Short mmCIF file of C-alpha atoms in Angstrom, two decimals:
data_model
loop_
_atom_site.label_atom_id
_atom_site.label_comp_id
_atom_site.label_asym_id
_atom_site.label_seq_id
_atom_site.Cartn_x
_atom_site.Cartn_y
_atom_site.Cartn_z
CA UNK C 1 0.00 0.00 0.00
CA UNK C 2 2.87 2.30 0.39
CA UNK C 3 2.17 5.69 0.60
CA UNK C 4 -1.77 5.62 0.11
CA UNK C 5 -1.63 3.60 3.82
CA UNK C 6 -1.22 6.80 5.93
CA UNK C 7 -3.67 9.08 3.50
CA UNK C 8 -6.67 6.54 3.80
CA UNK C 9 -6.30 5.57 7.44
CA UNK C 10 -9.05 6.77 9.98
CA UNK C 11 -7.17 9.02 11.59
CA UNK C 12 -5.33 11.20 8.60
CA UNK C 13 -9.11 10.96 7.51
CA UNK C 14 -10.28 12.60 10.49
CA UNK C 15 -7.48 15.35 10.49
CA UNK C 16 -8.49 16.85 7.07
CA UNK C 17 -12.04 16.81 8.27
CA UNK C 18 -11.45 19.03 11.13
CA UNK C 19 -8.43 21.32 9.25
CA UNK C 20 -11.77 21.63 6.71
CA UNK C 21 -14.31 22.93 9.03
CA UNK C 22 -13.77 25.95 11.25
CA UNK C 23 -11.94 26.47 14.72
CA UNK C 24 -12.64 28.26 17.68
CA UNK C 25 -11.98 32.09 16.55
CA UNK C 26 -9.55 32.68 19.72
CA UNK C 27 -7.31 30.29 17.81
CA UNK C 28 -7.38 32.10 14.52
CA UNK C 29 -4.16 34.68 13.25
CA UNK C 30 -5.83 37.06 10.75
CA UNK C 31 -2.45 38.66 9.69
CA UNK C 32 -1.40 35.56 9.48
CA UNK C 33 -4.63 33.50 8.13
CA UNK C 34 -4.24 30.27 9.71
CA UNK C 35 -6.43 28.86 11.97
CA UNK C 36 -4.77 26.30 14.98
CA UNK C 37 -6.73 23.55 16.48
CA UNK C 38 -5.77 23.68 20.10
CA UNK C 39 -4.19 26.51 22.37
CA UNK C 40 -0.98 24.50 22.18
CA UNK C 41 -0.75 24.46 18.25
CA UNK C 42 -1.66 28.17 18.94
CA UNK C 43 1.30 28.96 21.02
CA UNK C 44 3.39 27.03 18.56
CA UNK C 45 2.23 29.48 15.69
CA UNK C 46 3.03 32.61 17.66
CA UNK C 47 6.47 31.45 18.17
CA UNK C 48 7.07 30.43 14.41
CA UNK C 49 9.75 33.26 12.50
CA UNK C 50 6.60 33.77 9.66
CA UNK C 51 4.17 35.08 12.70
CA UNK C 52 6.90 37.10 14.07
CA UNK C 53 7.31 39.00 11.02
CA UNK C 54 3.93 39.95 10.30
CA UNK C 55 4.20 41.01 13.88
CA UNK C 56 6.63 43.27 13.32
CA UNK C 57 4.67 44.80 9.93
CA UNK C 58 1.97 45.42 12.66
CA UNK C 59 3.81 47.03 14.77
CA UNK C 60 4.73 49.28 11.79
CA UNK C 61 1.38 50.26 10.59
CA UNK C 62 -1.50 48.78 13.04
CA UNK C 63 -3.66 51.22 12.81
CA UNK C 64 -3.59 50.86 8.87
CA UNK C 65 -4.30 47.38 8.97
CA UNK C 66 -7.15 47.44 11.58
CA UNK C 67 -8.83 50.11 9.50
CA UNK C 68 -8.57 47.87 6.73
CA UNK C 69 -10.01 44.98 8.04
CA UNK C 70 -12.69 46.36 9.70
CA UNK C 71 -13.70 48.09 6.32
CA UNK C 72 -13.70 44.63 4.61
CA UNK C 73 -15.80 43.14 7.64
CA UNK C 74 -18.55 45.98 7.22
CA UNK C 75 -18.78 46.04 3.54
CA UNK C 76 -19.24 41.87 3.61
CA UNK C 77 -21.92 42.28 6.28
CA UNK C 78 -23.80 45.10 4.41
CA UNK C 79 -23.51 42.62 1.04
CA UNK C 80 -25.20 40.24 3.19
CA UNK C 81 -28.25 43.25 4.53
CA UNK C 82 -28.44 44.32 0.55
CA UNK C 83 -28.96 40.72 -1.00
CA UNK C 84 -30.51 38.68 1.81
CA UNK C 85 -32.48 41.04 4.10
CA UNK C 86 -33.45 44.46 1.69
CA UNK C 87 -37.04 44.96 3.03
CA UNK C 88 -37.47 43.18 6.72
CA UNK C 89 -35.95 43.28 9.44
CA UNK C 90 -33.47 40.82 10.91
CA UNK C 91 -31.32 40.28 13.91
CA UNK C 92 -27.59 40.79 14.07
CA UNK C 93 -26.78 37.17 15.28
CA UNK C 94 -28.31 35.83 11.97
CA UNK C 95 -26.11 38.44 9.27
CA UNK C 96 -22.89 37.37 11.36
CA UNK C 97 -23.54 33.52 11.45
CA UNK C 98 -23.82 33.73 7.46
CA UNK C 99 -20.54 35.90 7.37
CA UNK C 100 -18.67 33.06 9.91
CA UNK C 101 -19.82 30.25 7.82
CA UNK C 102 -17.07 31.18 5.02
CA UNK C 103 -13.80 29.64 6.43
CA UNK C 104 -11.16 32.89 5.41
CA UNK C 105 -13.57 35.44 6.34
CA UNK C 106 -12.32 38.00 8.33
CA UNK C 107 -12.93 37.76 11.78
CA UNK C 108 -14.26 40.59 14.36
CA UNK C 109 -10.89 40.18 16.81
CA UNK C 110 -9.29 41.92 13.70
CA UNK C 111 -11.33 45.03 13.60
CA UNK C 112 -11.59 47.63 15.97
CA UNK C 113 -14.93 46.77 17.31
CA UNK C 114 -14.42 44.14 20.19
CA UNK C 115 -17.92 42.79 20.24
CA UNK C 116 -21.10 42.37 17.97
CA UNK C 117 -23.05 45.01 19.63
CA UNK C 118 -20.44 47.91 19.08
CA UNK C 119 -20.88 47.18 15.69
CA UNK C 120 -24.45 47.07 15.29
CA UNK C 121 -24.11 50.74 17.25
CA UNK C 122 -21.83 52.18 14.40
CA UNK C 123 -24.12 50.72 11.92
CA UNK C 124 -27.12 52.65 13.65
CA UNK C 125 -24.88 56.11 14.18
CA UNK C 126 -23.51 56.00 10.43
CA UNK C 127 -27.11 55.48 9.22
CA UNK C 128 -26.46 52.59 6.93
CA UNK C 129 -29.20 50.35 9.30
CA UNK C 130 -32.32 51.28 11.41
CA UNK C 131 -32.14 49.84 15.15
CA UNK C 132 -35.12 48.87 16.06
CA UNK C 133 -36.32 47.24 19.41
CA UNK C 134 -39.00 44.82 19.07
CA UNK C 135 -40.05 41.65 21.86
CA UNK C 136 -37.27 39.78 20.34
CA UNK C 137 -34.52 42.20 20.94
CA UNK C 138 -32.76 44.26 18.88
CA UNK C 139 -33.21 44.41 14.66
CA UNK C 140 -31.30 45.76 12.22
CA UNK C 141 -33.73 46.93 8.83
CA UNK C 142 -31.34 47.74 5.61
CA UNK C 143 -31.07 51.59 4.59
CA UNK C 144 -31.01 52.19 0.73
CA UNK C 145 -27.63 53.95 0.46
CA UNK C 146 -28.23 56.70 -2.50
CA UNK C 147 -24.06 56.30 -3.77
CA UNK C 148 -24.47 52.73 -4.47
CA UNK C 149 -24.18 51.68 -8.31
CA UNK C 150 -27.05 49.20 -7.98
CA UNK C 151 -29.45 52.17 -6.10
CA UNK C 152 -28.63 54.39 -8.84
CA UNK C 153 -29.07 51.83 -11.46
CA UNK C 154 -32.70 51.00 -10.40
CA UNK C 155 -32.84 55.01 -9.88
CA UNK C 156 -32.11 55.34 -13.55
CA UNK C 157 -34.52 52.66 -14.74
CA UNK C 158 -37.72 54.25 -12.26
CA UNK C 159 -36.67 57.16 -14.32
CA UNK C 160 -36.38 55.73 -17.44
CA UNK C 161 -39.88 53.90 -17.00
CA UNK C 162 -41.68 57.13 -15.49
CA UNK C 163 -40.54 59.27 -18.67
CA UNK C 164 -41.85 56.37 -21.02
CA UNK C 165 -45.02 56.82 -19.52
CA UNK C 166 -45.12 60.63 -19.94
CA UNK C 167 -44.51 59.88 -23.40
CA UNK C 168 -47.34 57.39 -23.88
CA UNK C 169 -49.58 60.11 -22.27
CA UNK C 170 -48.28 62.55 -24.47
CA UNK C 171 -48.42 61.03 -27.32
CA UNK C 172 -52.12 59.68 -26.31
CA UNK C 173 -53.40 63.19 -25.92
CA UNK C 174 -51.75 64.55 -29.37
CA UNK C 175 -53.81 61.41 -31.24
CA UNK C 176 -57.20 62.27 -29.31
CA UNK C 177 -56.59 66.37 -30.22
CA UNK C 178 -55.72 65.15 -34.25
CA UNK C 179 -59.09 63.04 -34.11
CA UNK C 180 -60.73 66.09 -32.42
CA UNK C 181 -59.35 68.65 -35.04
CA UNK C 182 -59.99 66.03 -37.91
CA UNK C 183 -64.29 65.63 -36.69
CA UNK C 184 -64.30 69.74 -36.61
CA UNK C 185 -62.99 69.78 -40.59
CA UNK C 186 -65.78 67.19 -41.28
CA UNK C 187 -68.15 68.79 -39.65
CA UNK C 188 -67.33 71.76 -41.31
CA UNK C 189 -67.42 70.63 -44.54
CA UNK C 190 -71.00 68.46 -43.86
CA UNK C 191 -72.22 72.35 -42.61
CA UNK C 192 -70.77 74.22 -45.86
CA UNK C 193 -72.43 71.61 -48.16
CA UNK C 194 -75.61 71.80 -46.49
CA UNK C 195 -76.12 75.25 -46.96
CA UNK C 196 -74.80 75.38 -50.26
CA UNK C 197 -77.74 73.14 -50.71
CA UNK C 198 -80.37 75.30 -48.67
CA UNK C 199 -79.32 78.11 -50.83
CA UNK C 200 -80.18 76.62 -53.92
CA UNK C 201 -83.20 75.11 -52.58
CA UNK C 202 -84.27 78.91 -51.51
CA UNK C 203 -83.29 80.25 -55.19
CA UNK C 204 -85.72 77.37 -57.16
CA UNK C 205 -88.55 78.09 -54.68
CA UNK C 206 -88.03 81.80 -55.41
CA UNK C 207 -88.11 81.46 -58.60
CA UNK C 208 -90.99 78.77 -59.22
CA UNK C 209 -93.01 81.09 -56.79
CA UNK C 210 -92.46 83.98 -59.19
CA UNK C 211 -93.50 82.11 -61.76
CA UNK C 212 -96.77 80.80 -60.19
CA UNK C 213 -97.08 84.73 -59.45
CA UNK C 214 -97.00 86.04 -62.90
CA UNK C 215 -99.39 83.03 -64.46
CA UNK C 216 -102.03 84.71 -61.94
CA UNK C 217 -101.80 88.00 -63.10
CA UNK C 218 -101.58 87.27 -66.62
CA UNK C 219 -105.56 85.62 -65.70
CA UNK C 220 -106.36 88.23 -63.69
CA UNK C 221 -105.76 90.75 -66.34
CA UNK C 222 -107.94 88.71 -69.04
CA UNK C 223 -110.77 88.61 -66.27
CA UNK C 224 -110.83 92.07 -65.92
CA UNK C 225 -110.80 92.70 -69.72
CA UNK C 226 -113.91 90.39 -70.17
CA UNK C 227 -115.97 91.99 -67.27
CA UNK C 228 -116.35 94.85 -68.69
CA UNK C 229 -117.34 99.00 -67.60
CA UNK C 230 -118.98 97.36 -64.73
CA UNK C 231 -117.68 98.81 -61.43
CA UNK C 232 -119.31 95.74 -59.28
CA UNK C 233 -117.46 93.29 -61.34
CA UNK C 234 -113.99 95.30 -60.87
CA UNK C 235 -114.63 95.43 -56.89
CA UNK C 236 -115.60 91.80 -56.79
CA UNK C 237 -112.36 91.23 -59.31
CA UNK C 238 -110.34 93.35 -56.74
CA UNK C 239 -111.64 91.53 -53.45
CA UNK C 240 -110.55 88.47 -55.19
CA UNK C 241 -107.38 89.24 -56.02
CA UNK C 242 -106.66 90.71 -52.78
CA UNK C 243 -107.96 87.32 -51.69
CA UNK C 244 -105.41 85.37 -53.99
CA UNK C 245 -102.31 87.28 -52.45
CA UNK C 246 -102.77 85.67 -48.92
CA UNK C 247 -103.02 82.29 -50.22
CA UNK C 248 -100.78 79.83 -48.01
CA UNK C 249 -97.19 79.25 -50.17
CA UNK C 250 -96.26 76.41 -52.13
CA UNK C 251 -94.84 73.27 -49.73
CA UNK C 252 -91.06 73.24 -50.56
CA UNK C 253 -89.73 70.05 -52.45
CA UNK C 254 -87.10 67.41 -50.75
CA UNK C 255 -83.39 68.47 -51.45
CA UNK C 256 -83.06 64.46 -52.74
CA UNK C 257 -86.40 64.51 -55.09
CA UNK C 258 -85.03 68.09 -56.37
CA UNK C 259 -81.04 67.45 -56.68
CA UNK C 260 -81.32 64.05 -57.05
CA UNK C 261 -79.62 63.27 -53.91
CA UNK C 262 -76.31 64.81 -54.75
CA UNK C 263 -76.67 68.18 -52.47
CA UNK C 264 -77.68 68.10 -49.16
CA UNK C 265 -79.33 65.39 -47.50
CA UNK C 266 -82.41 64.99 -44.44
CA UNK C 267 -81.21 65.74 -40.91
CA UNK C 268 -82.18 62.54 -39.63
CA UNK C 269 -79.92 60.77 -42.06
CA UNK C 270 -76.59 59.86 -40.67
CA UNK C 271 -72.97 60.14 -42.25
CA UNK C 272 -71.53 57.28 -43.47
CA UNK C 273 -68.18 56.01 -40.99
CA UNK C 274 -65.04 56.90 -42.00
CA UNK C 275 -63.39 53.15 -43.61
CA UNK C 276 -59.77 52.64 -43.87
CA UNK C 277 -59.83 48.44 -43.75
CA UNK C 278 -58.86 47.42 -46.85
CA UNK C 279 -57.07 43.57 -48.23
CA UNK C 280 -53.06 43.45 -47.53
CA UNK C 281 -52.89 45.90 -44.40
CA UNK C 282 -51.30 44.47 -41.20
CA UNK C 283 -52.86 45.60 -38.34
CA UNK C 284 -52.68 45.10 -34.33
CA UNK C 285 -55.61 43.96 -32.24
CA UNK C 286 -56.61 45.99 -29.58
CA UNK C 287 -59.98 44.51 -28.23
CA UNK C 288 -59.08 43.64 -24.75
CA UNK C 289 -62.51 41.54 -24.37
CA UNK C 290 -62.10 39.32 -27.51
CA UNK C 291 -61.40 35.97 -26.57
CA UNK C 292 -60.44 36.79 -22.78
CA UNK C 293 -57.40 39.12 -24.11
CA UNK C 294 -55.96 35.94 -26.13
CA UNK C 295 -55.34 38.82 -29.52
CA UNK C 296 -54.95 41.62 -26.95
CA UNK C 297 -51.80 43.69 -29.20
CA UNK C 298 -51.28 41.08 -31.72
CA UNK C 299 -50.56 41.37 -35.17
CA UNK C 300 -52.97 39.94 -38.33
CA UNK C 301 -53.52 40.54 -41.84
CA UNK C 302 -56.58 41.84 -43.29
CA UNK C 303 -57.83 38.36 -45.70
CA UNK C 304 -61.54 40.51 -46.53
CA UNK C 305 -63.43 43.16 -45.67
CA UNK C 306 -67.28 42.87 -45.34
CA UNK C 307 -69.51 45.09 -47.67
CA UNK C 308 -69.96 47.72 -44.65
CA UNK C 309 -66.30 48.06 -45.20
CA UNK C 310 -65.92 48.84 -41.25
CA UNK C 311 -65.38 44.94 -40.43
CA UNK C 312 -62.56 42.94 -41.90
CA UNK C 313 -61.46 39.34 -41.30
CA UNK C 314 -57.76 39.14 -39.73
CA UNK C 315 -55.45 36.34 -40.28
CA UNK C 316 -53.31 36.29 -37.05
CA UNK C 317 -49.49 36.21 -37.68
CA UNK C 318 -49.10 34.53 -34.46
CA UNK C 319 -50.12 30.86 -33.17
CA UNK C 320 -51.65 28.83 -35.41
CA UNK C 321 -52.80 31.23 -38.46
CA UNK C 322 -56.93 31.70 -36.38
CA UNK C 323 -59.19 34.18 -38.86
CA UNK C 324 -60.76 36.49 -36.42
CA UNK C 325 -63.64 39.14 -37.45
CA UNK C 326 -63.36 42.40 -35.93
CA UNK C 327 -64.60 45.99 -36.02
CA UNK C 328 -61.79 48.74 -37.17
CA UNK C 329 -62.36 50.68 -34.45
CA UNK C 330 -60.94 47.77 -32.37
CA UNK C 331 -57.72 47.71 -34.56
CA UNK C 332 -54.64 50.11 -34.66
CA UNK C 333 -52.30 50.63 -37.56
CA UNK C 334 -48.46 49.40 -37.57
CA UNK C 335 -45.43 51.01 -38.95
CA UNK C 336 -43.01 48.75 -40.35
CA UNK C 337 -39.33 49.39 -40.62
CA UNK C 338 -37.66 52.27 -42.82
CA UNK C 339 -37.76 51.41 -46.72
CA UNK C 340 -40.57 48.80 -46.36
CA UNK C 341 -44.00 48.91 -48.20
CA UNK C 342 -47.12 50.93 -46.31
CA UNK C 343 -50.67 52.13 -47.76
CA UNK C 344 -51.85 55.55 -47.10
CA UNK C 345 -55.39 55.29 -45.76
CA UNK C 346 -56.67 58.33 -44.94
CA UNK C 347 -56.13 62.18 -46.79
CA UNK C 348 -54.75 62.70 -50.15
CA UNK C 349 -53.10 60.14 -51.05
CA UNK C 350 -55.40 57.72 -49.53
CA UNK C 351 -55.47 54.17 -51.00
CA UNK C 352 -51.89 54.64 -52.53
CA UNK C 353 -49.11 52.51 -52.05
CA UNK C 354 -45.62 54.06 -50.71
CA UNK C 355 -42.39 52.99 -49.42
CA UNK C 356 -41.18 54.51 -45.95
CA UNK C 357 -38.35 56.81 -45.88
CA UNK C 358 -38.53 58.39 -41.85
CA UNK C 359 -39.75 58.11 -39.00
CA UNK C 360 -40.13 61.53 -36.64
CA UNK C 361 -40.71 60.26 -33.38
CA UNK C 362 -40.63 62.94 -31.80
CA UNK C 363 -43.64 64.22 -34.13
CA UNK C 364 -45.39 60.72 -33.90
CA UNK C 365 -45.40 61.44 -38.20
CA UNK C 366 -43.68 59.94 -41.20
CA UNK C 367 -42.65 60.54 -44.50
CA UNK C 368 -43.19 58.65 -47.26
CA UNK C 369 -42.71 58.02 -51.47
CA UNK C 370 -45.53 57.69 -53.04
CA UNK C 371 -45.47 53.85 -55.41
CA UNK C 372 -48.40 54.32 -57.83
CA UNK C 373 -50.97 57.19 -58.86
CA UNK C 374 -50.63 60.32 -60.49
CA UNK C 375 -48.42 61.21 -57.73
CA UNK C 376 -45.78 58.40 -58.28
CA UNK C 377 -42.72 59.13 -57.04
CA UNK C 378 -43.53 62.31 -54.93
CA UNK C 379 -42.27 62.81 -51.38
CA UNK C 380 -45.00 63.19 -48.90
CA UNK C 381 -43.98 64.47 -45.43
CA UNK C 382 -45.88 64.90 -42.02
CA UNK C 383 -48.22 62.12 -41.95
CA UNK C 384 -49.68 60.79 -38.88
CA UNK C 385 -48.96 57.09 -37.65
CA UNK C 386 -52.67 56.78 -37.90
CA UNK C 387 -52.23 57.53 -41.72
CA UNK C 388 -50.29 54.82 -42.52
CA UNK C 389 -50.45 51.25 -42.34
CA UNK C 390 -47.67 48.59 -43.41
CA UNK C 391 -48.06 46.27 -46.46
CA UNK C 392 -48.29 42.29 -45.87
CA UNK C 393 -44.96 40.73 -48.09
CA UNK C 394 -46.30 38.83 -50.87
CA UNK C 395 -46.40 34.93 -49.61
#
């Protein structure tokens, strides 16, 4: 067996089991790291020439060292507080038996607090840990310290999150004021054509009331030329003309019978809604009650759109390919990438196909180059997101 015989027996066995775990700490030399079984292996140390020499650097510059290790011992105990114990409370005894359990950790005989509780005080004076007394004794509860990278890293991302959401808002409010300043130009225009068409209803009824005017006195005049010298005949002739001016006026014609439906229209008739669906468009769900949420921000493809063209049939890019019908009011449009297809649908150039060219964030707009029409090739700047919706690729 050799020299595997002394390695494998019991008691070498034994002796690496107990140099493995961890001594007694009155038996421990942190300058010199080494940790003695037994006060007489302890007595042994202090006599060897290595312990005398770091003796000697001690004597040199104690103070130096003790400052040192007492730093390392508080920032390993606060590592502890920040990862284990950020939000309750926790006693002393319990941070320190985690910090003992490592077997080179640096132990509190080598700082310049002789016992637990004059540390916990600092901890409490320096204000990097509440003290607080509850029926159990005395807690420590963790203090965020503001000069820490990882406070001012989660500072940065509260900020960071906070000014996304002003920009959502922002951005919210300057679609709801374009939709506001878009139903004022259509109501506008509804108002200008209506009484465009009141005016010209006015000027036939003017005009077929003068003639209805003139055919009377053209027979009144041929009555009065067949009565005769007779003054009764003229007074009765008079009475009944008099009579014939107060008769009620003519009931005015519909604006549809009269224009044939082109100007103007009844006041109980509604407008027609505003449709921008059409076949190709990839659009994003946003009907939160739709299958419990399941298409809640989802992309689809418009396969159809039904004859009211407000409802269209959407092919959803994700899952397994479902066909869902949905209202366009429940459905947003989506900007592709720089240089890739998009379809005006609403002002001008609405219907076209373009390619995109930029993106202004910052103005929640785009610009675009116009693919087919009689504007082909023109640059069209300053259109809304809501504008402009990207193409499917051709499968």
């Amino acid at each position: 067996m050799g020299h595997d015989a002394p390695y494998l027996t019991p008691k070498a066995i034994a002796k690496r089991l107990k140099a493995k775990g961890l001594g007694k700490q009155w038996l421990y030399c942190q300058m010199c790291r080494k940790q003695c079984r037994d006060q007489n292996g302890f007595k042994c140390h202090c006599e060897s020439e290595g312990h005398i020499r770091n003796m000697e650097l001690f004597a040199e510059k104690g103070d130096q060292l003790i400052e040192e290790y007492s730093q390392r011992f508080e920032d390993k105990f606060m590592e502890y507080m920040r990862r284990c114990y950020r939000s309750t409370s926790v006693p002393p005894n319990v941070v320190y038996n985690q910090i003992t359990r490592e077997r080179n950790h640096v132990r509190m005989n080598g700082t310049r607090w002789a016992t637990l509780s004059e540390f916990v005080e600092h901890l409490g004076q320096t204000g990097k840990c509440k003290l607080e007394e509850t029926e159990k004794g005395l807690h420590l509860r963790f203090l965020e310290d503001p000069d820490h990278p990882e406070t001012q890293f989660k500072e940065g991302l509260k900020r960071k999150r906070a000014s996304g959401e002003a920009a959502d808002i922002e951005r919210h409010e300057r679609e709801i004021q374009l939709q506001r300043e878009r139903c004022l130009m259509e109501v506008g225009a509804k108002g200008e054509k209506k009484e465009n068409s009141q005016g010209l209803e006015d000027e036939e009824d003017e005009e077929k009331q003068d003639s209805v005017e003139q055919e009377k006195d053209g027979k009144d005049g041929g009555e009065e030329e067949k009565a005769g010298p007779t003054g009764d005949v003229k007074v009765a002739f008079s009475f009944s003309k008099k009579k014939s001016s107060n008769l009620p006026p003519l009931p005015r014609p519909p604006a549809a019978a009269t224009f044939g439906g082109s100007i103007g229209s009844s006041s109980s008739q509604k407008a027609p809604p505003f449709c921008w669906l059409s076949e190709g468009l990839v659009v994003k769900v946003m009907a939160k009650k739709l299958k419990s949420g399941a298409y809640y921000k989802k992309k689809g493809v418009v396969k159809s759109v039904a004859s009211e063209k407000v409802t269209g049939e959407i092919e959803m890019l994700e899952g397994h390919g479902e066909v869902i019908r949905v209202h366009q009011s429940e459905l947003e449009t989506v900007i592709p990438q720089i240089g890739r297809s998009v379809r005006v649908v609403n002002g001008l150039h609405a219907g076209c196909d373009a390619k995109l060219v930029s993106c202004e964030e910052d103005k929640f707009s785009v610009t675009v180059e116009i693919s087919n029409g009689p504007h082909r090739g023109s640059i069209v700047g300053g259109l809304p997101y809501e504008d402009v919706c990207k193409l499917s690729s051709p499968s």
